[in-house]
PDB file of C-alpha atoms and ligand atoms in Angstrom:
ATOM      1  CA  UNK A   8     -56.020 162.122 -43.198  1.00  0.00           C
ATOM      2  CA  UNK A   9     -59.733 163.423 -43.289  1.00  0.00           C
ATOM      3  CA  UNK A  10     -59.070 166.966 -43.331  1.00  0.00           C
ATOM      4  CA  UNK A  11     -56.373 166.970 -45.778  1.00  0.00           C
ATOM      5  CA  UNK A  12     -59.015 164.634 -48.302  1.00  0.00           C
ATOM      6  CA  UNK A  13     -61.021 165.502 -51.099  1.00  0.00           C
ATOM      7  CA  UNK A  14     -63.872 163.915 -53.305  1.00  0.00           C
ATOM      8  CA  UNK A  15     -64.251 166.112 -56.505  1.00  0.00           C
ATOM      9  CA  UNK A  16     -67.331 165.765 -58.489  1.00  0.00           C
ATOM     10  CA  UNK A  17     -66.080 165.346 -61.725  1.00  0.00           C
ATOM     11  CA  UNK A  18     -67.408 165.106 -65.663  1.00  0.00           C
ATOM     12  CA  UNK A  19     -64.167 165.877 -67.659  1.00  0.00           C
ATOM     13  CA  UNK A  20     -65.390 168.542 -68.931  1.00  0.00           C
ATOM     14  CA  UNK A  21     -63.427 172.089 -68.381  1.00  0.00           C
ATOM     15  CA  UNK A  22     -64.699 173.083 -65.170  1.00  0.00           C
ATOM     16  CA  UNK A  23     -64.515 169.878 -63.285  1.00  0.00           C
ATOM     17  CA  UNK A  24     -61.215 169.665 -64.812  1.00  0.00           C
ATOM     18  CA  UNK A  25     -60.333 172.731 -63.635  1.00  0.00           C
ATOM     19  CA  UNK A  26     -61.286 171.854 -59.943  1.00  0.00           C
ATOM     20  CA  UNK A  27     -59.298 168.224 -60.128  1.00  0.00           C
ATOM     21  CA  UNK A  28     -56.472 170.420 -60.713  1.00  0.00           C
ATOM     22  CA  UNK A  29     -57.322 172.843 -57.948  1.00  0.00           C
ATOM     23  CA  UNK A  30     -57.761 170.052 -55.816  1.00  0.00           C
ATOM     24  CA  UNK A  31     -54.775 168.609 -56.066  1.00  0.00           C
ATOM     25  CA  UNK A  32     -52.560 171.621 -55.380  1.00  0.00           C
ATOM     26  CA  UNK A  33     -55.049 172.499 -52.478  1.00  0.00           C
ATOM     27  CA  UNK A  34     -55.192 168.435 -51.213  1.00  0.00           C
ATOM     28  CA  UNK A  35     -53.159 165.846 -49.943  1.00  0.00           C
ATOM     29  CA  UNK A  36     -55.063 163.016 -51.434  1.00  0.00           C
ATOM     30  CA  UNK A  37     -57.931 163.516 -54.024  1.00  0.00           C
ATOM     31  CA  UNK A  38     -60.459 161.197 -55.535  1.00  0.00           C
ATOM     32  CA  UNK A  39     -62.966 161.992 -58.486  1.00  0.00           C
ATOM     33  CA  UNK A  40     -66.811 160.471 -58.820  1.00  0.00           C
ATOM     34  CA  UNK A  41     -68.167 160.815 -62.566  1.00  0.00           C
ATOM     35  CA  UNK A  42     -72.004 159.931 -62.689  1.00  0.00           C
ATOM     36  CA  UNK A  43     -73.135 157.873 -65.553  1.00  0.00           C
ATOM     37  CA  UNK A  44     -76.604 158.907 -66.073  1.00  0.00           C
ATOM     38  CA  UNK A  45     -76.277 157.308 -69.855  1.00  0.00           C
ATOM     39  CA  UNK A  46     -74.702 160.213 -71.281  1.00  0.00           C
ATOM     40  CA  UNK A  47     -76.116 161.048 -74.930  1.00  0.00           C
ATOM     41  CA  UNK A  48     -72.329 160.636 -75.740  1.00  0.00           C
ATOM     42  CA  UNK A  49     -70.496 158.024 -74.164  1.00  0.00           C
ATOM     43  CA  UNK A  50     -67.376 159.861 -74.660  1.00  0.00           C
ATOM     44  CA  UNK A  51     -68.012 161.777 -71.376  1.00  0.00           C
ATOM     45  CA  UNK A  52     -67.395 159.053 -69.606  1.00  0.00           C
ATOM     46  CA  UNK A  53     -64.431 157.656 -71.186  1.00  0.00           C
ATOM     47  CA  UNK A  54     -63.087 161.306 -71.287  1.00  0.00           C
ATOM     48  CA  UNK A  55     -63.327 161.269 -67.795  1.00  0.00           C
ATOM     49  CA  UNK A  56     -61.656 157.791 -66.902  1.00  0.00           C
ATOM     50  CA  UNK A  57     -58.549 158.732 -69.435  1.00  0.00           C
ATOM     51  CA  UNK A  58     -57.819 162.107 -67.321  1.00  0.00           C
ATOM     52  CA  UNK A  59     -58.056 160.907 -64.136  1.00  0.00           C
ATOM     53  CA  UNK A  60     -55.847 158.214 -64.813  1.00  0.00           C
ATOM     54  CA  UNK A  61     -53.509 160.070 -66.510  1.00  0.00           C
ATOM     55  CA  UNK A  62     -53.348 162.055 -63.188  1.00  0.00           C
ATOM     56  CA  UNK A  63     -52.842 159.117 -60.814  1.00  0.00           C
ATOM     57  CA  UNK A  64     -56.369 159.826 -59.325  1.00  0.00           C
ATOM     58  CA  UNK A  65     -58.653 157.465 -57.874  1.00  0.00           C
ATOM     59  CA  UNK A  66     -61.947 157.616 -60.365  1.00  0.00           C
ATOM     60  CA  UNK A  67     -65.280 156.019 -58.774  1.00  0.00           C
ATOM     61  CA  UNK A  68     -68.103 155.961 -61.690  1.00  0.00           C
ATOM     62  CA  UNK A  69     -70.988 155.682 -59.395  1.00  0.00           C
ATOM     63  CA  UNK A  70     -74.636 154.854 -61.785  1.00  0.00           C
ATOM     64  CA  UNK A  71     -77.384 157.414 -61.924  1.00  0.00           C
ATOM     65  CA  UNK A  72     -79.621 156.065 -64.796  1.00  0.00           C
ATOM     66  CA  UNK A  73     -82.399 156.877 -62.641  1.00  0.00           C
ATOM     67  CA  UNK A  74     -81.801 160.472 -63.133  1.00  0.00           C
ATOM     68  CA  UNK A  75     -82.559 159.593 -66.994  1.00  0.00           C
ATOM     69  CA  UNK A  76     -85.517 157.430 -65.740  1.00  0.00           C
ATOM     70  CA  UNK A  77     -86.812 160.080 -63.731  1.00  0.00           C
ATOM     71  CA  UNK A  78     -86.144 163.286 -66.333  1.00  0.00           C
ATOM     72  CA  UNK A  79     -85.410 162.725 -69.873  1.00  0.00           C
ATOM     73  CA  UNK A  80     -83.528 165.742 -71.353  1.00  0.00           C
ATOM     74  CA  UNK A  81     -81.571 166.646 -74.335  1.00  0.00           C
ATOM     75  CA  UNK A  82     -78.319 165.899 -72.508  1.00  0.00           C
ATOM     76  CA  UNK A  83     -79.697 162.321 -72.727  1.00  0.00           C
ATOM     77  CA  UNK A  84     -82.200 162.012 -75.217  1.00  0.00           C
ATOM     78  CA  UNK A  85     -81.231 162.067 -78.699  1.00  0.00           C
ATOM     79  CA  UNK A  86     -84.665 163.167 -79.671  1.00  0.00           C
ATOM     80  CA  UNK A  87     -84.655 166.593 -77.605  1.00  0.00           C
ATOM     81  CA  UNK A  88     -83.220 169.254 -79.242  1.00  0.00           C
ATOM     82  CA  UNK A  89     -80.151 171.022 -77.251  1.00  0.00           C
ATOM     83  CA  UNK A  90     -81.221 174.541 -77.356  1.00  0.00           C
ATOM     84  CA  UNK A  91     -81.110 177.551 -74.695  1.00  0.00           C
ATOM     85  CA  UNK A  92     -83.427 178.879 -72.971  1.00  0.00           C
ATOM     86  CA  UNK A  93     -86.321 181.330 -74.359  1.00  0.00           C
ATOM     87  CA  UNK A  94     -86.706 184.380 -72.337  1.00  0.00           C
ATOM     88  CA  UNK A  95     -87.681 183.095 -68.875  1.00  0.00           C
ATOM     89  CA  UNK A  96     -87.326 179.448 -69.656  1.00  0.00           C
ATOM     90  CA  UNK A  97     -84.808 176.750 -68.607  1.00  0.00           C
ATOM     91  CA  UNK A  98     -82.647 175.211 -71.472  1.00  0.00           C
ATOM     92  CA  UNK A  99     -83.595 171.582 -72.535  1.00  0.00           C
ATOM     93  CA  UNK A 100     -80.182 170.438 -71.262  1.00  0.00           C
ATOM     94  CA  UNK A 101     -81.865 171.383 -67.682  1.00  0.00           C
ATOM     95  CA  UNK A 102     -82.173 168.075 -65.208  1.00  0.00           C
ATOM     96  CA  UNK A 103     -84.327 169.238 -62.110  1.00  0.00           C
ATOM     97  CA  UNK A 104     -82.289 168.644 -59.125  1.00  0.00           C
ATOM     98  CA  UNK A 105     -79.200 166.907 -60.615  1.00  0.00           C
ATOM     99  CA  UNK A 106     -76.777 168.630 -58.522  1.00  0.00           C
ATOM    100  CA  UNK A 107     -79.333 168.004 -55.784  1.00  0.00           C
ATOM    101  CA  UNK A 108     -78.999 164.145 -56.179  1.00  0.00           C
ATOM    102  CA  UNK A 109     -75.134 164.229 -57.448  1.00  0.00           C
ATOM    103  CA  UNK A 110     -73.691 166.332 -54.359  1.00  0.00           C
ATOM    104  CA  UNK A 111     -75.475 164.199 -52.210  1.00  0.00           C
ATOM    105  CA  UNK A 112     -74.303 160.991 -53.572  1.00  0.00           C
ATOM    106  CA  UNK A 113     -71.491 162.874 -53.564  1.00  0.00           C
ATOM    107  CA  UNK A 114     -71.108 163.333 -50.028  1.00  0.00           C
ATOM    108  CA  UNK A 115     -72.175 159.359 -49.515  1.00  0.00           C
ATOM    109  CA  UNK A 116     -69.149 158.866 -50.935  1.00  0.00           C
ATOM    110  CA  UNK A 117     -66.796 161.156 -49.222  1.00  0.00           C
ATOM    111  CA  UNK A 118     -68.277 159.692 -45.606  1.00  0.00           C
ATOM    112  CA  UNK A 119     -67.414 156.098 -46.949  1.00  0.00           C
ATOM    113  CA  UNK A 120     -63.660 157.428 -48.141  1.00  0.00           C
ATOM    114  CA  UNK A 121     -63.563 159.216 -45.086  1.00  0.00           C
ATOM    115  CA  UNK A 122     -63.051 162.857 -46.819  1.00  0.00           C
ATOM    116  CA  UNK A 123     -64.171 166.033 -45.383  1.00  0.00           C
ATOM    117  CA  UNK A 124     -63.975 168.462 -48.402  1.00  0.00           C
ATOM    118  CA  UNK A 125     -66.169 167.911 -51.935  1.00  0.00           C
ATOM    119  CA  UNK A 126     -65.286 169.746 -54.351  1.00  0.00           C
ATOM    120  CA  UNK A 127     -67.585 171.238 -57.319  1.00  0.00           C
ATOM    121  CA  UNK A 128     -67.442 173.408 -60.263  1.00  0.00           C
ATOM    122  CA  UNK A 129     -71.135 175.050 -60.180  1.00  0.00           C
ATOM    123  CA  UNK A 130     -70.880 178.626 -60.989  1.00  0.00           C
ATOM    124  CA  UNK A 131     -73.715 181.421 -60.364  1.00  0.00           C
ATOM    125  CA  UNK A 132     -71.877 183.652 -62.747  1.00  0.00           C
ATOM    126  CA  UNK A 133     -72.684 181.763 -66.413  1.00  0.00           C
ATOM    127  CA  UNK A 134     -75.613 179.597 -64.192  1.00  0.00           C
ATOM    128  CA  UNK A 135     -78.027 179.440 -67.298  1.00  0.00           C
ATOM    129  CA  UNK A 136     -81.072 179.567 -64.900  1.00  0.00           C
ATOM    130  CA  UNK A 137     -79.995 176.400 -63.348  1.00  0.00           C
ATOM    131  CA  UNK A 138     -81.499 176.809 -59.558  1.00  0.00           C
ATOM    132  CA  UNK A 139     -78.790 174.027 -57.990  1.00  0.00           C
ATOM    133  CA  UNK A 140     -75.645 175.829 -59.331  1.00  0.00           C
ATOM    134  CA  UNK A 141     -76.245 179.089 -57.295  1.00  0.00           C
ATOM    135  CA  UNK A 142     -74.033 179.657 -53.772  1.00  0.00           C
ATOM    136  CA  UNK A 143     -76.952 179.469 -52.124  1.00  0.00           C
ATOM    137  CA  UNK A 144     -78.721 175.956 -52.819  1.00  0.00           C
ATOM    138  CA  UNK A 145     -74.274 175.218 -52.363  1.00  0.00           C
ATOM    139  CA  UNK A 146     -74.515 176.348 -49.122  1.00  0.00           C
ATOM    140  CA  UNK A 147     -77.729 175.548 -48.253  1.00  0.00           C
ATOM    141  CA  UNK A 148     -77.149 171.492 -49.431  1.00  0.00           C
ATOM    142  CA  UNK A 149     -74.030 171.933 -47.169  1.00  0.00           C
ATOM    143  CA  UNK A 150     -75.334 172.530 -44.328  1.00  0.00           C
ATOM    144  CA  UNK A 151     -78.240 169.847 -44.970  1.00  0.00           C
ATOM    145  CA  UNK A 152     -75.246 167.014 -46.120  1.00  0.00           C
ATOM    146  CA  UNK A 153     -73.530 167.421 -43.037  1.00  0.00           C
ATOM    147  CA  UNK A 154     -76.764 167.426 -40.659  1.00  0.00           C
ATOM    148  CA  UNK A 155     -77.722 163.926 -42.795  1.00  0.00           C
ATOM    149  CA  UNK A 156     -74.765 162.183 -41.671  1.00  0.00           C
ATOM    150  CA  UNK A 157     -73.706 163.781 -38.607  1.00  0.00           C
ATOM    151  CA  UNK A 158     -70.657 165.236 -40.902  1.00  0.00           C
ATOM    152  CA  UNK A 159     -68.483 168.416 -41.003  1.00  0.00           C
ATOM    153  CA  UNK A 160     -67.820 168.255 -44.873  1.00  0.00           C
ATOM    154  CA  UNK A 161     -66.856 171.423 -46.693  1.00  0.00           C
ATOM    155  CA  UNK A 162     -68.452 171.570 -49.923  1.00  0.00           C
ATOM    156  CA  UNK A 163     -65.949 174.288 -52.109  1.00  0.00           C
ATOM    157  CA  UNK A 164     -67.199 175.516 -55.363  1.00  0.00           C
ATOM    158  CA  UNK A 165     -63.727 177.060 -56.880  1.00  0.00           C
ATOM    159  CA  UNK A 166     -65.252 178.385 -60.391  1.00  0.00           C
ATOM    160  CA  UNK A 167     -68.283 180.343 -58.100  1.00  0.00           C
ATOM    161  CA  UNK A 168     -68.100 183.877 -58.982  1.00  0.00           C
ATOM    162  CA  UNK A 169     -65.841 183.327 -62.139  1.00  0.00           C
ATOM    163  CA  UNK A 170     -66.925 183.967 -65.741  1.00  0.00           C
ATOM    164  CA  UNK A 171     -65.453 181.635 -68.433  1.00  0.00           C
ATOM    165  CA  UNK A 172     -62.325 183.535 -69.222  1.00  0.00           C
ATOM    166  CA  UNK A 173     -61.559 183.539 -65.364  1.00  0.00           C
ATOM    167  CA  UNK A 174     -61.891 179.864 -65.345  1.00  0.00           C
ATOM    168  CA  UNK A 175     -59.143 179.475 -68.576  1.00  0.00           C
ATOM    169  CA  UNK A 176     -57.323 181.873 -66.467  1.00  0.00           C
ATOM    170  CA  UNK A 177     -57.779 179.810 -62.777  1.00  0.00           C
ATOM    171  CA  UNK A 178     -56.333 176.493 -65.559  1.00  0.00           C
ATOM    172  CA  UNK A 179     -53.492 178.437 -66.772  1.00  0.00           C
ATOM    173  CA  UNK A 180     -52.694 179.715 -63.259  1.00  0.00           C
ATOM    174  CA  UNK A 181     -52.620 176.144 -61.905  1.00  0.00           C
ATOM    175  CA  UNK A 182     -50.640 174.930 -65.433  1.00  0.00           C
ATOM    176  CA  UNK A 183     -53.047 173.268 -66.480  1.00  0.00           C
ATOM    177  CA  UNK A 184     -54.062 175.181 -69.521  1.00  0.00           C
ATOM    178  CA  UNK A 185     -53.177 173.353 -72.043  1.00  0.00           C
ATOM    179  CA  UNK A 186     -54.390 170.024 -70.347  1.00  0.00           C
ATOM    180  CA  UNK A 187     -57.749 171.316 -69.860  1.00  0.00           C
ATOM    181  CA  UNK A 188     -57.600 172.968 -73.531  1.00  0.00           C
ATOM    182  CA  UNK A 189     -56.640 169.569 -75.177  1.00  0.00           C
ATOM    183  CA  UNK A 190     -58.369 167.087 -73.038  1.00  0.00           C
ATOM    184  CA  UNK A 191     -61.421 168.257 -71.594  1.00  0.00           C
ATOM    185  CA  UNK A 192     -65.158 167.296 -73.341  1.00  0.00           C
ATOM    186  CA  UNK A 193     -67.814 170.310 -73.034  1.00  0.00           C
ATOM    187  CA  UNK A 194     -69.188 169.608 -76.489  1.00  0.00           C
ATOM    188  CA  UNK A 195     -72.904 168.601 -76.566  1.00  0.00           C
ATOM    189  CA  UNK A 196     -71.905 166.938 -79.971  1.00  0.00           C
ATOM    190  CA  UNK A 197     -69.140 164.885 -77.899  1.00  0.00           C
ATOM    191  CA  UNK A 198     -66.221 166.249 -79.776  1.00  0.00           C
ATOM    192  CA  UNK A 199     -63.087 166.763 -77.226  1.00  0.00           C
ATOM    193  CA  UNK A 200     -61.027 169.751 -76.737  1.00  0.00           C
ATOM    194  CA  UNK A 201     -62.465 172.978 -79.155  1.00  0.00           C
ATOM    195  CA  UNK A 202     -65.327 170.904 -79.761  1.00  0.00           C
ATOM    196  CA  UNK A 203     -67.950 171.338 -82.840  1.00  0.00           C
ATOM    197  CA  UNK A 204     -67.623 175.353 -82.564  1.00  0.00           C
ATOM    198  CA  UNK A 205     -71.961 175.455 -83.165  1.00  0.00           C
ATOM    199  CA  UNK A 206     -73.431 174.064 -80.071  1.00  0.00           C
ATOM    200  CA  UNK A 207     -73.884 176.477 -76.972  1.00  0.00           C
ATOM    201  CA  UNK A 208     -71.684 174.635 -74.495  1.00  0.00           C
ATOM    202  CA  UNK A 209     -68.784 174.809 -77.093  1.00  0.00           C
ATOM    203  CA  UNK A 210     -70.032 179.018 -77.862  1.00  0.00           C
ATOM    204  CA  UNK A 211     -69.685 179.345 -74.827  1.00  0.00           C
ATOM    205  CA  UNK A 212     -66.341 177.538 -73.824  1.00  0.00           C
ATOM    206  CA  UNK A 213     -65.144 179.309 -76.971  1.00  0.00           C
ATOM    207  CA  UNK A 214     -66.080 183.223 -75.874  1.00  0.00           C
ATOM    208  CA  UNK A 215     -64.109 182.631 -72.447  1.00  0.00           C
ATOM    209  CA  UNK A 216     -61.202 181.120 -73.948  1.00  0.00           C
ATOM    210  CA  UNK A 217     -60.921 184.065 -76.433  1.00  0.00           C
ATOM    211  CA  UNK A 218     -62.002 186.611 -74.102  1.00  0.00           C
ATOM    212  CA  UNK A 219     -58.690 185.281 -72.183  1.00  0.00           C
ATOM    213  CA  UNK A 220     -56.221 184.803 -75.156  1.00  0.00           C
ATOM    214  CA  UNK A 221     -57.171 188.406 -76.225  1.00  0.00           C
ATOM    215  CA  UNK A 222     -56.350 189.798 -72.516  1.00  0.00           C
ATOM    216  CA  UNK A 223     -59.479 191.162 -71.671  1.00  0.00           C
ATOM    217  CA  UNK A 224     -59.732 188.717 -68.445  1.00  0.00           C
ATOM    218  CA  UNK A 225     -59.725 190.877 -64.997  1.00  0.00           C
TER     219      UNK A 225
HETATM  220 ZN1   ZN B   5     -70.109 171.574 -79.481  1.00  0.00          ZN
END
């Protein structure tokens, strides 16, 4: 049934791993899309296909090599340096408009599977200057998506207004801590699960998951 469907966007890493899990409890039937935009590390992708079908869920890899095409950036590029931002600057990992293009391919997809609710893990809270991960480009896109295609889709963005130990702490909540702990890929370096422990996706997936273990979550 529509209303009781879900299409989450989904990139095996911890977040979107995170919402798959939310989804489910919160869905009767879910189904994942994972964007191949040609990855710097393949692994993303295969990360991906292993967990959703280790959870029984419908996986749809849709291609985006146009976003490379279009924006070339260290998440693709081997030659561009993965670094954060300087003061008042966008990291190099930063693809204008990629949640833009991917919640609205997104929502394609969720018309053709005849779902009503897409699910994402953008969060405002740890946003890194990203302008399409804020609540309201989310609700704004919403709003446009369901105009577009004469739709009433809910777009739901779980992780919002959590910081990275709240997210561990949404996983463990949902018992999927050690899932998302073990099999998730954040890692700009491609490693799964702790990762390389250098690179700032895998800092920063690091800080939240100690912030949590040490209590200090609200
Ligand atoms: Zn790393």
């Amino acid at each position: 049934m529509k209303n009781e469907k879900a299409v989450v966007v989904f990139s095996g890493g911890q977040d979107s791993t995170t919402c798959l899990f939310w989804a489910m409890k919160e869905f009767k039937e879910v189904e994942a899309v994972t964007f191949d935009y040609n990855q710097r590390h393949r692994t993303e992708i295969l990360c991906a296909k292993d967990i959703a079908s280790e959870l029984g869920i419908k996986h749809h890899v849709l291609d985006m090599s146009l976003l490379n095409q279009l924006a070339p950036n260290a998440l693709t590029r081997s030659d561009i340096e993965v670094k954060d931002g300087e003061e008042g600057e966008l990291p190099s990992t930063f693809v204008p408009g990629r949640n833009l293009l991917f919640l609205s391919f997104a929502g394609v997809l969720a018309s053709q599977v005849n779902a009503k609710h897409i699910v994402t893990g953008v969060c405002e809270t740890d946003f890194s200057g990203y302008p399409d991960c804020r609540d309201v480009f989310i609700k704004s896109l919403n709003v446009t998506l369901n105009l577009s295609m004469d739709q009433d889709f809910v777009i739901h963005t779980p992780l919002m207004w959590l910081n990275k130990a709240q997210t561990w702490k949404l996983a463990d909540e949902l018992d999927a801590f050690e899932f998302v702990r073990n099999r998730t890929l954040t890692c700009y370096n491609g490693i799964i699960a702790d990762g390389c422990g250098i690179c700032p996706a895998c800092k920063l997936r690091k800080k939240g998951l100690d912030e949590y273990l040490e209590g200090v979550v609200s």
